[in-house]
Coordinates of C-alpha atoms in Angstrom, one line a residue:
M1 CA -41.9 -70.6 29.3
L2 CA -40.9 -71.8 25.9
K3 CA -40.2 -75.6 25.9
L4 CA -37.6 -77.0 23.5
T5 CA -39.7 -79.6 21.6
T6 CA -38.2 -82.6 19.9
A7 CA -38.9 -81.0 16.5
I8 CA -37.2 -77.8 17.4
F9 CA -34.3 -79.6 19.0
L10 CA -33.7 -81.7 15.9
S11 CA -33.9 -78.7 13.6
L12 CA -31.1 -76.9 15.5
S13 CA -27.7 -77.7 14.0
A14 CA -24.8 -79.1 16.0
A15 CA -22.8 -76.2 14.7
A16 CA -25.1 -73.7 16.3
F17 CA -25.0 -75.5 19.6
A18 CA -21.2 -75.8 19.4
K19 CA -20.8 -72.0 19.5
L20 CA -22.4 -71.8 23.0
P21 CA -20.7 -72.8 26.2
N22 CA -22.1 -75.0 28.9
I23 CA -22.9 -73.0 32.1
V24 CA -22.8 -74.1 35.7
I25 CA -23.7 -71.8 38.6
I26 CA -22.7 -72.9 42.1
Y27 CA -24.8 -70.8 44.5
A28 CA -23.6 -70.9 48.1
D29 CA -25.8 -70.0 51.1
D30 CA -24.8 -67.6 53.9
L31 CA -21.2 -67.4 52.8
G32 CA -19.4 -64.3 53.9
Y33 CA -16.9 -62.2 52.0
G34 CA -14.1 -63.5 54.4
D35 CA -15.1 -67.1 54.2
L36 CA -12.7 -68.1 51.3
S37 CA -8.9 -67.9 51.6
A38 CA -8.8 -66.2 48.2
Y39 CA -10.5 -63.3 49.8
N40 CA -9.2 -63.5 53.3
Q41 CA -5.5 -64.2 53.9
K42 CA -6.2 -64.5 57.6
A43 CA -8.9 -67.2 57.1
A44 CA -8.7 -70.0 59.7
Y45 CA -8.6 -72.6 57.0
K46 CA -7.8 -72.9 53.3
T47 CA -10.2 -73.2 50.3
P48 CA -7.7 -74.5 47.7
R49 CA -10.1 -75.4 44.9
L50 CA -11.9 -72.0 45.1
D51 CA -8.5 -70.3 45.3
Q52 CA -7.5 -72.3 42.1
M53 CA -10.8 -71.3 40.4
A54 CA -10.0 -67.6 41.2
A55 CA -6.4 -68.0 39.9
E56 CA -7.7 -69.6 36.7
G57 CA -10.4 -66.9 36.1
I58 CA -11.6 -63.7 37.6
R59 CA -12.4 -62.8 41.2
F60 CA -14.6 -59.8 41.9
T61 CA -13.9 -57.8 45.1
D62 CA -17.0 -55.5 45.0
A63 CA -19.7 -58.1 44.4
H64 CA -23.1 -57.9 46.2
S65 CA -26.2 -60.0 46.8
P66 CA -29.5 -58.3 45.9
S67 CA -30.7 -58.8 49.4
T68 CA -29.3 -59.7 52.8
I69 CA -31.5 -62.8 53.1
C70 CA -31.9 -65.8 50.9
S71 CA -35.4 -65.8 49.2
P72 CA -35.2 -62.3 47.7
S73 CA -31.6 -62.9 46.6
R74 CA -32.6 -66.1 44.8
Y75 CA -35.4 -64.2 43.1
G76 CA -32.6 -61.8 42.0
L77 CA -30.5 -64.6 40.6
F78 CA -33.3 -66.2 38.6
S79 CA -35.0 -63.0 37.4
G80 CA -32.2 -60.4 37.2
Q81 CA -34.3 -58.0 39.3
Q82 CA -34.6 -56.7 42.9
I83 CA -37.4 -58.3 45.0
Y84 CA -39.6 -55.1 45.0
R85 CA -40.2 -55.7 41.3
S86 CA -42.2 -58.7 42.4
T87 CA -43.7 -57.6 45.7
G88 CA -43.7 -53.8 45.5
R89 CA -41.5 -53.8 48.7
G90 CA -39.2 -56.3 50.4
G91 CA -39.6 -60.0 50.6
G92 CA -39.2 -62.5 53.4
A93 CA -37.8 -66.0 53.5
F94 CA -40.4 -68.7 53.1
E95 CA -41.1 -71.3 55.8
G96 CA -43.5 -74.3 55.6
P97 CA -45.7 -74.4 52.5
G98 CA -45.0 -70.8 51.8
G99 CA -45.9 -69.2 48.5
P100 CA -46.9 -68.5 45.8
S101 CA -43.6 -68.0 44.0
Y102 CA -41.9 -64.7 43.8
L103 CA -41.3 -65.6 40.2
K104 CA -44.7 -64.7 38.8
P105 CA -46.1 -66.1 35.6
G106 CA -44.7 -64.2 32.6
T107 CA -41.5 -63.3 34.3
M108 CA -38.5 -64.2 32.1
T109 CA -36.2 -66.4 34.1
L110 CA -32.6 -67.2 33.6
G111 CA -33.5 -70.8 32.8
G112 CA -36.2 -69.7 30.4
M113 CA -33.9 -67.3 28.6
L114 CA -31.3 -70.0 28.1
Q115 CA -34.0 -72.5 26.9
K116 CA -34.8 -70.0 24.2
K117 CA -31.1 -70.3 23.1
G118 CA -31.4 -74.1 22.9
Y119 CA -30.0 -75.1 26.3
R120 CA -31.2 -78.0 28.4
T121 CA -31.6 -76.5 31.9
A122 CA -31.6 -77.9 35.4
V123 CA -31.5 -76.9 39.1
F124 CA -30.5 -78.9 42.1
G125 CA -30.7 -78.1 45.8
K126 CA -32.3 -75.2 47.6
W127 CA -35.1 -73.4 45.7
H128 CA -36.7 -71.2 48.3
V129 CA -38.5 -68.6 46.1
G130 CA -42.0 -69.8 47.1
L131 CA -44.3 -72.6 45.9
T132 CA -48.1 -73.0 45.8
W133 CA -49.4 -75.8 48.0
L134 CA -53.2 -76.7 48.2
D135 CA -55.3 -78.3 50.9
K136 CA -58.0 -80.9 50.3
D137 CA -60.5 -78.2 49.2
G138 CA -58.0 -76.8 46.7
K139 CA -57.4 -73.7 48.8
R140 CA -53.9 -72.3 48.7
L141 CA -52.0 -72.7 52.0
G142 CA -49.9 -70.0 53.6
G143 CA -46.6 -70.4 55.3
G144 CA -46.0 -71.8 58.8
F145 CA -45.0 -75.2 60.0
D146 CA -48.5 -76.4 61.0
N147 CA -49.9 -75.9 57.5
S148 CA -47.6 -78.7 56.3
L149 CA -50.2 -81.2 57.7
L150 CA -52.9 -79.7 55.5
I151 CA -51.2 -80.3 52.1
D152 CA -53.0 -82.4 49.6
Y153 CA -50.1 -83.7 47.5
E154 CA -52.4 -85.0 44.8
K155 CA -54.0 -81.6 44.3
S156 CA -50.7 -79.7 44.7
T157 CA -48.6 -81.6 42.2
P158 CA -47.3 -81.2 39.7
L159 CA -46.4 -77.8 41.2
I160 CA -47.8 -74.9 39.2
D161 CA -44.9 -72.6 40.1
G162 CA -42.0 -74.9 40.6
P163 CA -38.7 -74.9 38.6
N164 CA -40.2 -76.9 35.8
E165 CA -42.7 -74.1 35.2
R166 CA -40.1 -71.4 35.5
G167 CA -37.6 -72.3 32.9
F168 CA -36.0 -75.6 34.0
D169 CA -36.2 -78.9 32.2
E170 CA -35.1 -80.9 35.2
S171 CA -35.1 -80.2 38.9
F172 CA -34.4 -81.8 42.3
I173 CA -35.0 -79.3 45.0
T174 CA -36.1 -78.6 48.5
P175 CA -38.9 -76.0 49.0
N176 CA -37.1 -74.0 51.7
C177 CA -33.7 -74.1 53.5
P178 CA -32.9 -77.8 53.3
T179 CA -32.1 -78.4 57.0
T180 CA -33.6 -75.3 58.7
D181 CA -37.1 -74.6 57.6
P182 CA -39.7 -77.4 57.2
L183 CA -41.4 -78.5 54.9
Y184 CA -38.7 -81.2 54.7
V185 CA -39.4 -83.0 51.4
Y186 CA -37.7 -83.5 48.1
I187 CA -39.4 -82.2 44.9
E188 CA -38.4 -83.9 41.7
N189 CA -39.6 -82.4 38.4
G190 CA -42.7 -80.9 40.2
M191 CA -43.6 -84.0 42.1
V192 CA -43.1 -85.1 45.7
P193 CA -42.0 -88.7 45.6
K194 CA -42.4 -89.2 49.3
P195 CA -44.6 -86.7 51.2
A196 CA -43.8 -85.6 54.8
N197 CA -45.4 -88.1 57.1
H198 CA -43.9 -87.8 60.5
R199 CA -42.6 -85.2 63.0
Y200 CA -38.8 -84.6 62.9
N201 CA -36.9 -84.2 66.1
P202 CA -33.7 -82.2 65.8
E203 CA -32.3 -84.0 68.9
N204 CA -31.8 -87.0 66.7
T205 CA -29.4 -85.1 64.4
P206 CA -25.7 -85.0 65.2
N207 CA -24.4 -81.8 66.9
P208 CA -20.8 -81.3 65.9
G209 CA -18.9 -79.1 68.4
G210 CA -21.9 -79.0 70.8
K211 CA -23.6 -75.9 69.4
W212 CA -23.5 -75.9 65.6
R213 CA -26.8 -77.7 65.2
W214 CA -28.4 -74.4 66.1
D215 CA -31.4 -73.4 63.8
N216 CA -32.3 -77.0 62.9
D217 CA -36.0 -76.7 63.3
A218 CA -38.5 -79.3 64.2
G219 CA -41.2 -80.0 61.6
W220 CA -42.8 -82.5 59.2
V221 CA -40.4 -84.6 57.2
A222 CA -40.4 -87.2 54.5
P223 CA -39.1 -90.7 55.4
D224 CA -36.0 -90.6 53.2
Y225 CA -34.9 -87.0 53.9
Q226 CA -31.3 -86.4 54.7
F227 CA -30.0 -83.7 57.1
V228 CA -26.3 -84.6 57.3
G229 CA -24.4 -84.3 54.1
V230 CA -27.4 -83.1 52.0
D231 CA -25.0 -81.2 49.7
E232 CA -23.4 -84.5 48.7
L233 CA -26.8 -85.5 47.4
F234 CA -27.3 -82.3 45.5
Y235 CA -23.9 -82.6 43.9
A236 CA -24.6 -86.2 42.9
K237 CA -27.8 -85.1 41.2
T238 CA -25.9 -82.4 39.4
K239 CA -23.2 -84.7 38.3
N240 CA -25.7 -87.3 37.1
F241 CA -27.6 -84.6 35.0
I242 CA -24.4 -83.4 33.4
T243 CA -23.0 -86.9 32.7
Q244 CA -26.2 -88.2 31.3
H245 CA -26.7 -85.1 29.2
R246 CA -23.2 -85.5 27.7
E247 CA -23.9 -89.1 26.9
T248 CA -27.3 -88.5 25.2
R249 CA -27.1 -85.0 23.9
P250 CA -23.4 -84.0 23.5
E251 CA -24.2 -81.5 20.8
Q252 CA -26.6 -79.5 23.0
P253 CA -25.3 -77.0 25.7
F254 CA -26.5 -77.4 29.2
F255 CA -27.2 -75.1 32.1
A256 CA -27.1 -76.4 35.7
V257 CA -27.6 -74.6 39.0
L258 CA -26.2 -76.3 42.1
S259 CA -27.8 -74.4 45.0
T260 CA -26.1 -75.6 48.2
Q261 CA -27.1 -75.7 51.8
I262 CA -23.5 -74.7 52.8
A263 CA -22.9 -72.6 54.8
H264 CA -26.4 -72.0 56.2
A265 CA -27.2 -73.1 59.7
P266 CA -27.3 -75.7 61.0
V267 CA -23.7 -76.7 60.4
L268 CA -23.9 -80.4 59.4
P269 CA -20.8 -81.4 57.3
A270 CA -20.8 -84.8 55.6
E271 CA -19.1 -87.3 57.8
K272 CA -16.0 -87.6 55.7
F273 CA -15.3 -83.9 56.2
N274 CA -15.5 -83.9 60.0
G275 CA -12.2 -82.7 61.3
A276 CA -11.0 -81.7 57.8
T277 CA -9.8 -78.4 59.1
E278 CA -8.6 -76.9 62.4
A279 CA -11.4 -74.4 62.3
G280 CA -14.2 -76.4 63.8
P281 CA -17.4 -77.7 62.2
R282 CA -18.1 -74.6 60.2
G283 CA -14.5 -74.6 58.8
D284 CA -15.1 -78.2 57.8
F285 CA -18.4 -77.2 56.3
V286 CA -16.9 -74.6 54.0
Y287 CA -14.1 -77.0 53.1
Q288 CA -16.8 -79.4 52.0
L289 CA -18.1 -76.7 49.7
D290 CA -14.6 -76.1 48.4
H291 CA -14.4 -79.8 47.7
I292 CA -17.7 -79.8 45.8
V293 CA -16.4 -76.9 43.6
G294 CA -13.2 -78.8 42.9
R295 CA -15.1 -82.0 42.0
T296 CA -17.3 -79.9 39.6
I297 CA -14.2 -78.5 37.8
D298 CA -12.7 -82.0 37.7
L299 CA -15.9 -83.4 36.2
M300 CA -15.6 -80.9 33.3
K301 CA -12.1 -82.0 32.7
E302 CA -13.0 -85.7 32.8
L303 CA -15.8 -85.1 30.2
N304 CA -13.4 -83.1 28.0
I305 CA -15.6 -80.0 28.2
D306 CA -13.5 -77.8 30.5
D307 CA -12.8 -75.2 27.8
E308 CA -16.4 -75.3 26.7
T309 CA -17.8 -74.6 30.2
I310 CA -18.2 -71.4 32.2
I311 CA -18.5 -71.9 36.0
L312 CA -19.8 -69.1 38.2
F313 CA -19.5 -69.2 42.0
N314 CA -21.6 -66.7 44.1
A315 CA -23.5 -66.5 47.4
D316 CA -26.9 -65.3 48.4
N317 CA -25.8 -63.0 51.3
G318 CA -23.3 -62.6 54.1
A319 CA -22.6 -65.1 56.9
E320 CA -25.2 -65.8 59.6
F321 CA -24.7 -63.6 62.7
M322 CA -24.3 -66.6 65.1
H323 CA -21.7 -68.0 62.8
V324 CA -19.8 -64.7 62.5
A325 CA -19.7 -64.4 66.3
W326 CA -18.7 -68.0 67.0
M327 CA -16.0 -68.1 64.4
R328 CA -14.5 -64.9 65.6
E329 CA -14.6 -66.1 69.2
D330 CA -13.5 -69.7 68.7
H331 CA -11.2 -69.5 65.7
N332 CA -10.2 -65.9 65.1
H333 CA -11.9 -66.1 61.8
D334 CA -13.9 -63.2 60.4
A335 CA -16.5 -64.4 58.0
S336 CA -17.4 -60.8 57.1
G337 CA -13.8 -60.2 55.9
G338 CA -13.3 -57.0 58.0
Y339 CA -16.5 -55.4 56.9
R340 CA -19.2 -54.2 59.3
G341 CA -22.3 -56.3 59.5
M342 CA -23.4 -59.8 58.6
K343 CA -26.5 -61.6 57.2
R344 CA -29.6 -59.4 57.4
D345 CA -27.6 -56.2 57.8
A346 CA -27.5 -53.4 55.2
W347 CA -23.8 -52.8 56.0
E348 CA -21.3 -54.3 53.7
G349 CA -20.9 -57.6 55.7
G350 CA -24.5 -58.4 55.0
H351 CA -24.3 -58.3 51.2
R352 CA -20.7 -58.1 49.9
V353 CA -20.1 -61.7 48.8
P354 CA -17.6 -63.8 46.9
F355 CA -18.0 -63.9 43.1
I356 CA -15.6 -66.0 41.0
V357 CA -16.0 -66.9 37.3
R358 CA -13.8 -69.4 35.4
W359 CA -14.0 -70.1 31.7
P360 CA -10.7 -71.5 30.3
G361 CA -9.7 -70.1 26.9
R362 CA -12.1 -67.1 27.2
I363 CA -11.6 -65.5 30.6
P364 CA -8.0 -64.5 31.1
K365 CA -6.4 -66.1 34.2
G366 CA -5.6 -64.4 37.5
Q367 CA -7.8 -61.3 37.1
V368 CA -9.0 -59.4 40.2
S369 CA -11.7 -56.9 39.5
D370 CA -13.0 -54.1 41.7
Q371 CA -16.0 -53.6 39.3
M372 CA -19.1 -53.0 41.4
T373 CA -21.5 -55.8 40.6
N374 CA -24.7 -57.6 41.8
T375 CA -25.9 -61.2 41.5
T376 CA -28.7 -59.8 39.3
D377 CA -26.0 -59.1 36.7
I378 CA -25.5 -62.8 36.1
F379 CA -28.6 -62.7 33.9
A380 CA -27.5 -60.0 31.5
T381 CA -24.0 -61.3 31.4
L382 CA -25.0 -64.8 30.4
A383 CA -27.5 -63.3 27.8
S384 CA -24.6 -61.3 26.4
I385 CA -22.4 -64.5 26.1
V386 CA -25.1 -66.5 24.3
G387 CA -26.2 -63.7 22.1
F388 CA -29.7 -63.1 23.5
E389 CA -31.1 -59.6 23.2
L390 CA -33.0 -59.0 26.4
P391 CA -36.3 -57.2 26.1
D392 CA -36.6 -54.0 28.1
E393 CA -39.1 -55.5 30.5
A394 CA -36.9 -58.4 31.4
A395 CA -34.0 -58.5 34.0
T396 CA -34.5 -54.8 34.7
D397 CA -31.8 -54.6 37.3
S398 CA -29.2 -56.6 35.4
F399 CA -26.0 -55.2 33.9
D400 CA -23.6 -57.0 31.5
M401 CA -20.4 -57.7 33.3
L402 CA -18.8 -59.7 30.4
P403 CA -16.5 -56.9 29.3
A404 CA -14.9 -57.0 32.8
M405 CA -14.6 -60.8 32.6
I406 CA -12.9 -61.0 29.2
G407 CA -10.6 -58.1 30.0
T408 CA -11.9 -55.5 27.5
Q409 CA -13.4 -53.1 30.0
D410 CA -11.4 -50.1 31.1
Q411 CA -10.7 -50.8 34.8
A412 CA -11.1 -47.2 35.7
Q413 CA -14.6 -47.1 34.2
S414 CA -17.4 -48.6 36.2
I415 CA -19.9 -50.7 34.2
R416 CA -22.5 -49.9 36.8
P417 CA -23.3 -46.2 37.4
H418 CA -25.1 -47.3 40.6
L419 CA -26.2 -50.4 42.6
L420 CA -29.3 -51.2 44.6
T421 CA -29.5 -53.7 47.5
Q422 CA -32.2 -54.4 50.0
S423 CA -31.9 -55.5 53.6
F424 CA -33.9 -57.8 55.8
R425 CA -37.0 -55.6 56.0
G426 CA -36.8 -54.6 52.4
E427 CA -35.2 -51.2 53.1
F428 CA -33.0 -49.8 50.3
Q429 CA -29.4 -49.1 50.0
I430 CA -27.8 -47.4 47.0
R431 CA -24.2 -47.2 45.8
Q432 CA -22.7 -44.6 43.4
G433 CA -19.0 -44.9 43.1
D434 CA -17.5 -44.8 46.6
W435 CA -20.7 -43.3 48.1
K436 CA -23.2 -45.5 49.8
Y437 CA -26.6 -44.3 51.1
L438 CA -28.8 -46.3 53.5
D439 CA -32.4 -45.2 53.4
H440 CA -33.0 -46.1 57.1
Q441 CA -31.5 -46.1 60.5
G442 CA -29.4 -48.9 62.1
S443 CA -28.4 -52.2 60.6
G444 CA -31.6 -52.9 58.7
G445 CA -31.5 -56.4 60.2
N446 CA -29.8 -57.8 63.3
P447 CA -30.5 -56.5 66.9
Y448 CA -27.2 -55.1 68.0
H449 CA -28.6 -54.5 71.5
S450 CA -28.6 -58.3 72.1
R451 CA -26.0 -59.9 74.3
L452 CA -24.3 -61.8 71.5
L453 CA -24.0 -58.8 69.2
S454 CA -23.6 -55.9 71.6
K455 CA -19.8 -56.3 71.5
Y456 CA -19.9 -55.6 67.7
A457 CA -22.1 -52.5 68.0
L458 CA -20.4 -49.2 67.0
E459 CA -21.2 -45.8 68.4
E460 CA -23.6 -44.0 66.1
K461 CA -22.0 -40.6 65.3
E462 CA -25.4 -39.2 64.1
P463 CA -28.0 -41.1 66.1
D464 CA -30.8 -38.8 65.2
A465 CA -30.2 -39.0 61.4
P466 CA -33.0 -40.9 59.6
G467 CA -30.5 -42.4 57.2
Q468 CA -26.9 -43.1 56.7
L469 CA -24.2 -42.0 54.3
Y470 CA -20.7 -43.4 54.0
N471 CA -17.7 -43.0 51.8
L472 CA -16.4 -46.5 51.4
K473 CA -13.1 -45.4 50.0
T474 CA -12.1 -43.5 53.1
D475 CA -14.4 -45.4 55.5
P476 CA -14.9 -49.0 54.3
G477 CA -15.9 -50.0 57.8
E478 CA -18.9 -47.7 57.7
T479 CA -18.0 -46.1 61.0
T480 CA -18.7 -42.4 60.3
N481 CA -22.2 -41.3 59.2
L482 CA -21.9 -38.3 56.9
Y483 CA -25.7 -37.8 56.5
Y484 CA -25.5 -34.2 57.6
K485 CA -21.9 -33.3 56.8
E486 CA -22.3 -34.3 53.1
A487 CA -25.9 -33.2 52.7
E488 CA -25.5 -32.4 49.0
K489 CA -24.3 -35.9 48.2
R490 CA -27.0 -37.5 50.4
K491 CA -29.7 -35.5 48.6
E492 CA -28.3 -36.5 45.3
L493 CA -28.4 -40.2 46.2
Q494 CA -31.9 -39.9 47.7
A495 CA -33.2 -38.4 44.5
L496 CA -31.5 -41.1 42.4
L497 CA -33.0 -43.8 44.6
E498 CA -36.5 -42.4 44.2
K499 CA -36.0 -42.1 40.5
L500 CA -34.9 -45.7 40.1
K501 CA -37.7 -47.0 42.3
K502 CA -40.3 -45.1 40.2
S503 CA -38.7 -45.9 36.8
G504 CA -39.3 -49.7 37.1
R505 CA -35.7 -50.4 36.3
S506 CA -32.1 -49.6 37.1
A507 CA -30.5 -51.3 34.1
P508 CA -30.2 -49.6 30.7
K509 CA -32.7 -50.2 27.9
K510 CA -31.8 -51.7 24.6
R511 CA -29.0 -53.9 25.9
K512 CA -27.0 -55.4 23.1
P513 CA -25.3 -58.8 23.7
I514 CA -21.7 -59.3 22.8
G515 CA -22.1 -62.8 21.5
M516 CA -19.6 -65.6 21.1
T517 CA -18.0 -64.4 17.9
N518 CA -16.9 -61.3 19.7
I519 CA -15.4 -63.0 22.7
P520 CA -11.6 -63.4 22.0
K521 CA -9.9 -66.6 22.8
V522 CA -7.0 -66.5 25.3
D523 CA -4.2 -68.9 26.2

């Protein structure tokens, strides 16, 4: 990836920098469509700062994660592509010293693209797209918790495929889910300041509400590692980067990704948020996330760069199935927002997620858009804003959503002619307008025969059908499989899916950026 050298930096004029906005992405974890009060009027708690962000910008109601689990979706955010572009199929979530990175050498990343436009780039929090770790003999280690003991940190660092080698100037990350999947270490700019040196016992971690520590795995941990309130640390690192950058390089735009643990299991809200809502520990957890978003907005105002900064809020997939069940049972709160399914599932609850964008002075206030969009589209949208012409081989599943954001798109006209998603096992789903085809049987993820989920299982109207076809306009709950009754439409979508898989791209070629000079200012 191109590094911005001192000579290049000095040669770029302040006027050129001033034309480009600062960019912040807040990327939530396992946050369902119904987890924000802006999306769910019946939510068991309020998320006032995210509601404010939506009121001051645009809220998308038909936004989707590329996958129904985290690692493939994060690949989609950073690459603008579906995971099968990297693996040829699906992609699992990394555990232990799992890798190498899904972001292969030569892949244009979101950070790398913005570096080319003069940005200073940074990422803080959960990384989870794979890293290469070596043992004492220089052999690459596979995943699994036990392999953590075999890492030779001197040979492994600086990491050859960490964020600093994939388009980010600064980074402070965890390799996997911060409080779920060991290896429990911090990685700062490709180095591990304190290696994992002892066995972690989850019994020593608080368990709010008696069950919400679920999925806090034992494993090897560094001596200074935090489990409770880890997102406060990630926010502090993000704030420090932005503040120092503004002090030392005020003429240069910045790009920061704050990748949170919230609302992934286990539920461990920072102490000051315990009891902040009447919706139990997970309600408190999401409220903490809302507070972090609010502090980020307030920071932009304190630094007098609010009008110069675009903030994007998105999530990597739907809510965890245990969380969905418990919140329904304990607090009458539906994290899936009325949709069928949850994390891992191919039904809407697994991948329909919140997506809110705020940019004062450029994005008109109070917009609600039903444009069909994917997290992969963030790549082409930001490229369009900064005036970067994407090569055809980059971000091949990314569409420019900027016209919808700035209010120039005909609401009746879909920017996307189709949309791909992949479920837990890498199976495909494709949308075209109101029609959705699932190229597999069942959920694509969770076991609905289990005791906990059996109550949410629906009768399959076509149990022998090898796939599923739904009309989301007339059947948003995906209750009636039209695989046989609408055979012509199903065959049409099957053919389109195969065409897109073989073509190597779903986005158009020769994408032209809009650029700052063509983005109108608004009151």
